[in-house]
Amino acid sequence: MYLSKETNALLDKLKSSGGVEDICFIKACPYAIKQTRLEKKICTLSPCELDLDSISVDNEFFYGKYGIELALYVPYDFGSPVAFDDMERIVRAAMDDAVCGIKLSTVLKDSTTECYKVKAVLTFSLSYCREA
């Protein structure tokens, strides 16, 4: 998967961050129907954007941005305000100097998972050097 290193770094940061230990963080996987109903809060992480531009004549150096999408699932029993409050705590835990953009969705009802769902996309700066 592209951006695996960056996605894993954010996943590790969120798992070890104080203030969001009541949320389970996992990497997103292909959609599959599960036989159980979610009983705890789950936040999935997956790479979603990569935008690089060459800044050199020989196309060896690239600068740009990449995005990691976080999708938070909060069971209906917790209530929709909890979903937004939890996403705010997650974004605060992920914040550092590399974050250059944040997009948040509204809280939606997801009948497939029987959860409230809110998404965030964190955008990070990236410099890349193609190896010869």
Short mmCIF file of N, CA and C in Angstrom, two decimals:
data_model
loop_
_atom_site.label_atom_id
_atom_site.label_comp_id
_atom_site.label_asym_id
_atom_site.label_seq_id
_atom_site.Cartn_x
_atom_site.Cartn_y
_atom_site.Cartn_z
N MET A 1 0.85 -1.17 0.00
CA MET A 1 0.00 0.00 0.00
C MET A 1 0.89 1.23 0.00
N TYR A 2 0.56 2.20 -0.84
CA TYR A 2 1.35 3.42 -0.84
C TYR A 2 1.12 4.19 0.45
N LEU A 3 2.11 4.95 0.84
CA LEU A 3 2.10 5.73 2.08
C LEU A 3 1.98 4.84 3.33
N SER A 4 2.41 3.60 3.25
CA SER A 4 2.33 2.71 4.41
C SER A 4 3.13 3.23 5.59
N LYS A 5 4.34 3.71 5.32
CA LYS A 5 5.19 4.20 6.40
C LYS A 5 4.53 5.38 7.11
N GLU A 6 3.98 6.32 6.34
CA GLU A 6 3.34 7.49 6.90
C GLU A 6 2.06 7.13 7.66
N THR A 7 1.27 6.22 7.09
CA THR A 7 0.04 5.78 7.75
C THR A 7 0.37 5.06 9.06
N ASN A 8 1.38 4.20 9.04
CA ASN A 8 1.79 3.49 10.26
C ASN A 8 2.30 4.45 11.32
N ALA A 9 3.03 5.50 10.91
CA ALA A 9 3.55 6.47 11.87
C ALA A 9 2.40 7.20 12.57
N LEU A 10 1.38 7.61 11.80
CA LEU A 10 0.23 8.29 12.41
C LEU A 10 -0.55 7.32 13.30
N LEU A 11 -0.70 6.07 12.86
CA LEU A 11 -1.39 5.06 13.65
C LEU A 11 -0.69 4.86 14.99
N ASP A 12 0.63 4.73 14.97
CA ASP A 12 1.39 4.56 16.21
C ASP A 12 1.26 5.78 17.12
N LYS A 13 1.28 6.97 16.52
CA LYS A 13 1.16 8.20 17.30
C LYS A 13 -0.19 8.26 18.02
N LEU A 14 -1.27 7.92 17.29
CA LEU A 14 -2.60 7.98 17.88
C LEU A 14 -2.79 6.90 18.95
N LYS A 15 -2.24 5.71 18.71
CA LYS A 15 -2.36 4.63 19.69
C LYS A 15 -1.66 4.96 21.00
N SER A 16 -0.57 5.71 20.93
CA SER A 16 0.20 6.01 22.14
C SER A 16 -0.16 7.36 22.75
N SER A 17 -1.08 8.09 22.13
CA SER A 17 -1.44 9.42 22.59
C SER A 17 -2.42 9.35 23.77
N GLY A 18 -2.19 10.20 24.75
CA GLY A 18 -3.11 10.30 25.87
C GLY A 18 -4.36 11.06 25.45
N GLY A 19 -5.46 10.77 26.08
CA GLY A 19 -6.70 11.49 25.80
C GLY A 19 -7.61 10.81 24.79
N VAL A 20 -7.11 9.79 24.08
CA VAL A 20 -7.95 9.07 23.11
C VAL A 20 -7.84 7.56 23.30
N GLU A 21 -7.48 7.14 24.50
CA GLU A 21 -7.28 5.71 24.75
C GLU A 21 -8.57 4.91 24.75
N ASP A 22 -9.73 5.58 24.75
CA ASP A 22 -11.01 4.87 24.71
C ASP A 22 -11.44 4.54 23.28
N ILE A 23 -10.60 4.87 22.30
CA ILE A 23 -10.92 4.64 20.88
C ILE A 23 -9.91 3.62 20.34
N CYS A 24 -10.39 2.63 19.61
CA CYS A 24 -9.54 1.62 19.00
C CYS A 24 -9.12 2.12 17.61
N PHE A 25 -7.82 2.17 17.34
CA PHE A 25 -7.30 2.63 16.06
C PHE A 25 -6.78 1.45 15.26
N ILE A 26 -7.22 1.35 13.98
CA ILE A 26 -6.77 0.26 13.10
C ILE A 26 -6.57 0.82 11.69
N LYS A 27 -5.80 0.09 10.87
CA LYS A 27 -5.68 0.44 9.46
C LYS A 27 -6.93 -0.07 8.75
N ALA A 28 -7.42 0.71 7.81
CA ALA A 28 -8.61 0.31 7.05
C ALA A 28 -8.28 -0.89 6.18
N CYS A 29 -9.28 -1.72 5.96
CA CYS A 29 -9.11 -2.89 5.11
C CYS A 29 -10.26 -2.92 4.10
N PRO A 30 -10.18 -3.76 3.09
CA PRO A 30 -11.30 -3.83 2.13
C PRO A 30 -12.61 -4.14 2.82
N TYR A 31 -13.68 -3.60 2.28
CA TYR A 31 -15.00 -3.75 2.87
C TYR A 31 -15.41 -5.22 2.94
N ALA A 32 -15.89 -5.61 4.09
CA ALA A 32 -16.41 -6.96 4.28
C ALA A 32 -17.49 -6.90 5.36
N ILE A 33 -18.57 -7.61 5.16
CA ILE A 33 -19.65 -7.62 6.14
C ILE A 33 -19.21 -8.42 7.35
N LYS A 34 -19.41 -7.87 8.51
CA LYS A 34 -19.04 -8.52 9.77
C LYS A 34 -20.30 -9.08 10.42
N GLN A 35 -20.14 -10.15 11.16
CA GLN A 35 -21.28 -10.80 11.81
C GLN A 35 -21.63 -10.19 13.16
N THR A 36 -20.81 -9.29 13.65
CA THR A 36 -21.06 -8.70 14.96
C THR A 36 -21.34 -7.22 14.84
N ARG A 37 -22.03 -6.71 15.82
CA ARG A 37 -22.36 -5.29 15.91
C ARG A 37 -21.24 -4.60 16.69
N LEU A 38 -20.82 -3.42 16.23
CA LEU A 38 -19.78 -2.71 16.96
C LEU A 38 -20.29 -2.28 18.32
N GLU A 39 -19.48 -2.51 19.33
CA GLU A 39 -19.83 -2.11 20.69
C GLU A 39 -18.87 -1.08 21.25
N LYS A 40 -17.81 -0.79 20.50
CA LYS A 40 -16.85 0.22 20.94
C LYS A 40 -16.54 1.15 19.78
N LYS A 41 -15.90 2.24 20.07
CA LYS A 41 -15.54 3.22 19.06
C LYS A 41 -14.34 2.70 18.27
N ILE A 42 -14.43 2.79 16.94
CA ILE A 42 -13.36 2.33 16.06
C ILE A 42 -13.00 3.47 15.12
N CYS A 43 -11.70 3.71 14.95
CA CYS A 43 -11.23 4.71 13.99
C CYS A 43 -10.29 4.02 13.01
N THR A 44 -10.62 4.07 11.71
CA THR A 44 -9.78 3.46 10.70
C THR A 44 -8.93 4.53 10.02
N LEU A 45 -7.71 4.16 9.63
CA LEU A 45 -6.81 5.06 8.93
C LEU A 45 -6.46 4.46 7.57
N SER A 46 -6.45 5.31 6.55
CA SER A 46 -6.05 4.85 5.22
C SER A 46 -5.52 6.03 4.42
N PRO A 47 -4.51 5.77 3.57
CA PRO A 47 -4.01 6.84 2.71
C PRO A 47 -5.09 7.22 1.70
N CYS A 48 -5.17 8.51 1.37
CA CYS A 48 -6.25 8.90 0.44
C CYS A 48 -5.81 9.87 -0.65
N GLU A 49 -4.72 10.60 -0.46
CA GLU A 49 -4.31 11.58 -1.46
C GLU A 49 -2.79 11.61 -1.53
N LEU A 50 -2.29 11.84 -2.72
CA LEU A 50 -0.86 12.07 -2.90
C LEU A 50 -0.72 13.03 -4.07
N ASP A 51 -0.10 14.17 -3.83
CA ASP A 51 0.06 15.20 -4.85
C ASP A 51 1.49 15.71 -4.80
N LEU A 52 2.32 15.26 -5.75
CA LEU A 52 3.72 15.65 -5.80
C LEU A 52 4.01 16.41 -7.09
N ASP A 53 4.88 17.41 -7.00
CA ASP A 53 5.34 18.16 -8.17
C ASP A 53 6.86 18.15 -8.18
N SER A 54 7.41 18.03 -9.39
CA SER A 54 8.86 18.08 -9.54
C SER A 54 9.33 19.52 -9.44
N ILE A 55 10.42 19.73 -8.71
CA ILE A 55 10.97 21.09 -8.60
C ILE A 55 12.37 21.17 -9.20
N SER A 56 12.78 20.09 -9.89
CA SER A 56 14.12 20.10 -10.49
C SER A 56 14.03 19.76 -11.97
N VAL A 57 15.06 20.12 -12.69
CA VAL A 57 15.09 19.88 -14.13
C VAL A 57 15.16 18.38 -14.43
N ASP A 58 15.87 17.64 -13.62
CA ASP A 58 16.04 16.22 -13.88
C ASP A 58 14.96 15.34 -13.24
N ASN A 59 13.93 15.96 -12.67
CA ASN A 59 12.81 15.24 -12.05
C ASN A 59 13.24 14.25 -10.98
N GLU A 60 14.23 14.62 -10.18
CA GLU A 60 14.71 13.77 -9.11
C GLU A 60 14.14 14.19 -7.75
N PHE A 61 13.73 15.44 -7.62
CA PHE A 61 13.24 15.96 -6.34
C PHE A 61 11.79 16.41 -6.47
N PHE A 62 10.95 15.92 -5.58
CA PHE A 62 9.54 16.24 -5.60
C PHE A 62 9.12 16.79 -4.24
N TYR A 63 8.22 17.73 -4.26
CA TYR A 63 7.61 18.26 -3.04
C TYR A 63 6.11 18.27 -3.24
N GLY A 64 5.39 18.08 -2.18
CA GLY A 64 3.95 18.10 -2.29
C GLY A 64 3.29 17.76 -0.97
N LYS A 65 2.13 17.13 -1.10
CA LYS A 65 1.31 16.82 0.07
C LYS A 65 0.73 15.42 -0.07
N TYR A 66 0.45 14.82 1.07
CA TYR A 66 -0.28 13.57 1.08
C TYR A 66 -1.34 13.65 2.17
N GLY A 67 -2.39 12.86 2.00
CA GLY A 67 -3.48 12.87 2.97
C GLY A 67 -3.72 11.49 3.53
N ILE A 68 -4.11 11.47 4.79
CA ILE A 68 -4.53 10.23 5.45
C ILE A 68 -5.94 10.46 5.96
N GLU A 69 -6.83 9.55 5.56
CA GLU A 69 -8.23 9.66 5.97
C GLU A 69 -8.46 8.87 7.25
N LEU A 70 -9.15 9.50 8.17
CA LEU A 70 -9.57 8.84 9.41
C LEU A 70 -11.09 8.75 9.37
N ALA A 71 -11.62 7.56 9.59
CA ALA A 71 -13.07 7.37 9.65
C ALA A 71 -13.40 6.82 11.03
N LEU A 72 -14.15 7.59 11.78
CA LEU A 72 -14.52 7.21 13.15
C LEU A 72 -15.94 6.66 13.17
N TYR A 73 -16.08 5.48 13.74
CA TYR A 73 -17.39 4.83 13.89
C TYR A 73 -17.73 4.79 15.37
N VAL A 74 -18.86 5.39 15.73
CA VAL A 74 -19.30 5.44 17.12
C VAL A 74 -20.70 4.81 17.18
N PRO A 75 -20.84 3.70 17.93
CA PRO A 75 -22.16 3.04 18.02
C PRO A 75 -23.26 4.03 18.44
N TYR A 76 -24.46 3.80 17.92
CA TYR A 76 -25.59 4.69 18.20
C TYR A 76 -25.79 4.93 19.70
N ASP A 77 -25.48 3.93 20.52
CA ASP A 77 -25.69 4.05 21.97
C ASP A 77 -24.94 5.22 22.60
N PHE A 78 -23.81 5.62 21.99
CA PHE A 78 -23.01 6.72 22.54
C PHE A 78 -23.59 8.09 22.20
N GLY A 79 -24.30 8.20 21.07
CA GLY A 79 -24.89 9.47 20.66
C GLY A 79 -24.01 10.22 19.66
N SER A 80 -24.65 11.01 18.80
CA SER A 80 -23.91 11.71 17.75
C SER A 80 -22.97 12.80 18.25
N PRO A 81 -23.28 13.54 19.33
CA PRO A 81 -22.32 14.54 19.80
C PRO A 81 -20.98 13.92 20.22
N VAL A 82 -21.02 12.69 20.71
CA VAL A 82 -19.80 12.01 21.12
C VAL A 82 -18.90 11.77 19.91
N ALA A 83 -19.50 11.44 18.75
CA ALA A 83 -18.71 11.19 17.55
C ALA A 83 -17.91 12.43 17.16
N PHE A 84 -18.54 13.59 17.16
CA PHE A 84 -17.82 14.82 16.80
C PHE A 84 -16.77 15.17 17.85
N ASP A 85 -17.13 15.04 19.13
CA ASP A 85 -16.17 15.34 20.20
C ASP A 85 -14.96 14.41 20.14
N ASP A 86 -15.20 13.12 19.86
CA ASP A 86 -14.09 12.17 19.75
C ASP A 86 -13.20 12.49 18.56
N MET A 87 -13.79 12.87 17.43
CA MET A 87 -12.97 13.22 16.27
C MET A 87 -12.12 14.46 16.57
N GLU A 88 -12.68 15.41 17.31
CA GLU A 88 -11.89 16.58 17.69
C GLU A 88 -10.69 16.16 18.55
N ARG A 89 -10.91 15.23 19.47
CA ARG A 89 -9.79 14.75 20.31
C ARG A 89 -8.75 14.02 19.48
N ILE A 90 -9.19 13.26 18.48
CA ILE A 90 -8.26 12.53 17.61
C ILE A 90 -7.42 13.51 16.81
N VAL A 91 -8.07 14.53 16.22
CA VAL A 91 -7.33 15.52 15.43
C VAL A 91 -6.32 16.25 16.31
N ARG A 92 -6.71 16.62 17.51
CA ARG A 92 -5.77 17.28 18.42
C ARG A 92 -4.58 16.37 18.74
N ALA A 93 -4.83 15.08 18.91
CA ALA A 93 -3.75 14.13 19.20
C ALA A 93 -2.81 13.95 18.01
N ALA A 94 -3.33 14.11 16.81
CA ALA A 94 -2.52 13.92 15.59
C ALA A 94 -1.75 15.17 15.19
N MET A 95 -2.11 16.30 15.72
CA MET A 95 -1.51 17.57 15.29
C MET A 95 -0.02 17.63 15.60
N ASP A 96 0.74 18.07 14.61
CA ASP A 96 2.14 18.40 14.78
C ASP A 96 2.54 19.35 13.66
N ASP A 97 3.82 19.66 13.54
CA ASP A 97 4.28 20.64 12.56
C ASP A 97 4.12 20.18 11.11
N ALA A 98 4.01 18.87 10.88
CA ALA A 98 3.89 18.37 9.51
C ALA A 98 2.46 18.51 8.96
N VAL A 99 1.47 18.67 9.83
CA VAL A 99 0.08 18.79 9.37
C VAL A 99 -0.11 20.18 8.75
N CYS A 100 -0.56 20.19 7.49
CA CYS A 100 -0.76 21.48 6.82
C CYS A 100 -2.20 21.68 6.38
N GLY A 101 -3.08 20.73 6.69
CA GLY A 101 -4.48 20.89 6.34
C GLY A 101 -5.35 19.86 7.03
N ILE A 102 -6.58 20.25 7.35
CA ILE A 102 -7.53 19.36 8.01
C ILE A 102 -8.91 19.59 7.39
N LYS A 103 -9.58 18.49 7.02
CA LYS A 103 -10.96 18.56 6.54
C LYS A 103 -11.79 17.62 7.40
N LEU A 104 -12.92 18.10 7.87
CA LEU A 104 -13.83 17.28 8.67
C LEU A 104 -15.18 17.18 7.96
N SER A 105 -15.78 16.01 8.03
CA SER A 105 -17.13 15.84 7.48
C SER A 105 -18.14 16.11 8.59
N THR A 106 -19.39 16.13 8.22
CA THR A 106 -20.44 16.19 9.22
C THR A 106 -20.64 14.79 9.79
N VAL A 107 -21.33 14.69 10.90
CA VAL A 107 -21.63 13.39 11.50
C VAL A 107 -22.82 12.81 10.75
N LEU A 108 -22.65 11.59 10.24
CA LEU A 108 -23.70 10.92 9.48
C LEU A 108 -24.09 9.62 10.17
N LYS A 109 -25.33 9.17 9.92
CA LYS A 109 -25.75 7.85 10.39
C LYS A 109 -25.34 6.84 9.32
N ASP A 110 -24.67 5.77 9.75
CA ASP A 110 -24.26 4.71 8.84
C ASP A 110 -25.05 3.46 9.22
N SER A 111 -26.11 3.17 8.46
CA SER A 111 -26.99 2.06 8.82
C SER A 111 -26.31 0.71 8.64
N THR A 112 -25.31 0.62 7.77
CA THR A 112 -24.60 -0.64 7.58
C THR A 112 -23.87 -1.07 8.85
N THR A 113 -23.24 -0.11 9.52
CA THR A 113 -22.48 -0.42 10.74
C THR A 113 -23.27 -0.12 12.00
N GLU A 114 -24.46 0.47 11.86
CA GLU A 114 -25.28 0.92 12.99
C GLU A 114 -24.47 1.84 13.90
N CYS A 115 -23.79 2.79 13.26
CA CYS A 115 -22.93 3.73 13.98
C CYS A 115 -23.09 5.13 13.39
N TYR A 116 -22.71 6.10 14.20
CA TYR A 116 -22.49 7.43 13.67
C TYR A 116 -21.10 7.42 13.07
N LYS A 117 -20.95 8.10 11.95
CA LYS A 117 -19.67 8.10 11.23
C LYS A 117 -19.26 9.54 10.96
N VAL A 118 -18.01 9.84 11.25
CA VAL A 118 -17.45 11.15 10.92
C VAL A 118 -16.06 10.90 10.35
N LYS A 119 -15.74 11.63 9.27
CA LYS A 119 -14.45 11.47 8.61
C LYS A 119 -13.62 12.73 8.75
N ALA A 120 -12.31 12.52 8.74
CA ALA A 120 -11.36 13.63 8.70
C ALA A 120 -10.26 13.25 7.72
N VAL A 121 -9.75 14.24 7.01
CA VAL A 121 -8.57 14.05 6.17
C VAL A 121 -7.51 14.98 6.69
N LEU A 122 -6.39 14.40 7.13
CA LEU A 122 -5.24 15.19 7.57
C LEU A 122 -4.26 15.25 6.40
N THR A 123 -3.85 16.46 6.04
CA THR A 123 -2.91 16.66 4.95
C THR A 123 -1.55 17.01 5.53
N PHE A 124 -0.52 16.35 5.00
CA PHE A 124 0.84 16.53 5.47
C PHE A 124 1.74 16.98 4.33
N SER A 125 2.78 17.74 4.64
CA SER A 125 3.79 18.11 3.65
C SER A 125 4.72 16.92 3.43
N LEU A 126 5.25 16.83 2.20
CA LEU A 126 6.11 15.70 1.86
C LEU A 126 7.19 16.15 0.88
N SER A 127 8.41 15.74 1.13
CA SER A 127 9.49 15.91 0.14
C SER A 127 9.98 14.52 -0.20
N TYR A 128 10.25 14.30 -1.48
CA TYR A 128 10.59 12.97 -1.96
C TYR A 128 11.73 13.08 -2.94
N CYS A 129 12.72 12.22 -2.77
CA CYS A 129 13.86 12.18 -3.68
C CYS A 129 13.87 10.81 -4.33
N ARG A 130 13.78 10.79 -5.65
CA ARG A 130 13.82 9.51 -6.36
C ARG A 130 15.25 9.00 -6.35
N GLU A 131 15.42 7.75 -5.93
CA GLU A 131 16.75 7.17 -5.87
C GLU A 131 17.16 6.64 -7.23
N ALA A 132 18.43 6.81 -7.55
CA ALA A 132 18.94 6.38 -8.86
C ALA A 132 19.14 4.88 -8.91
#
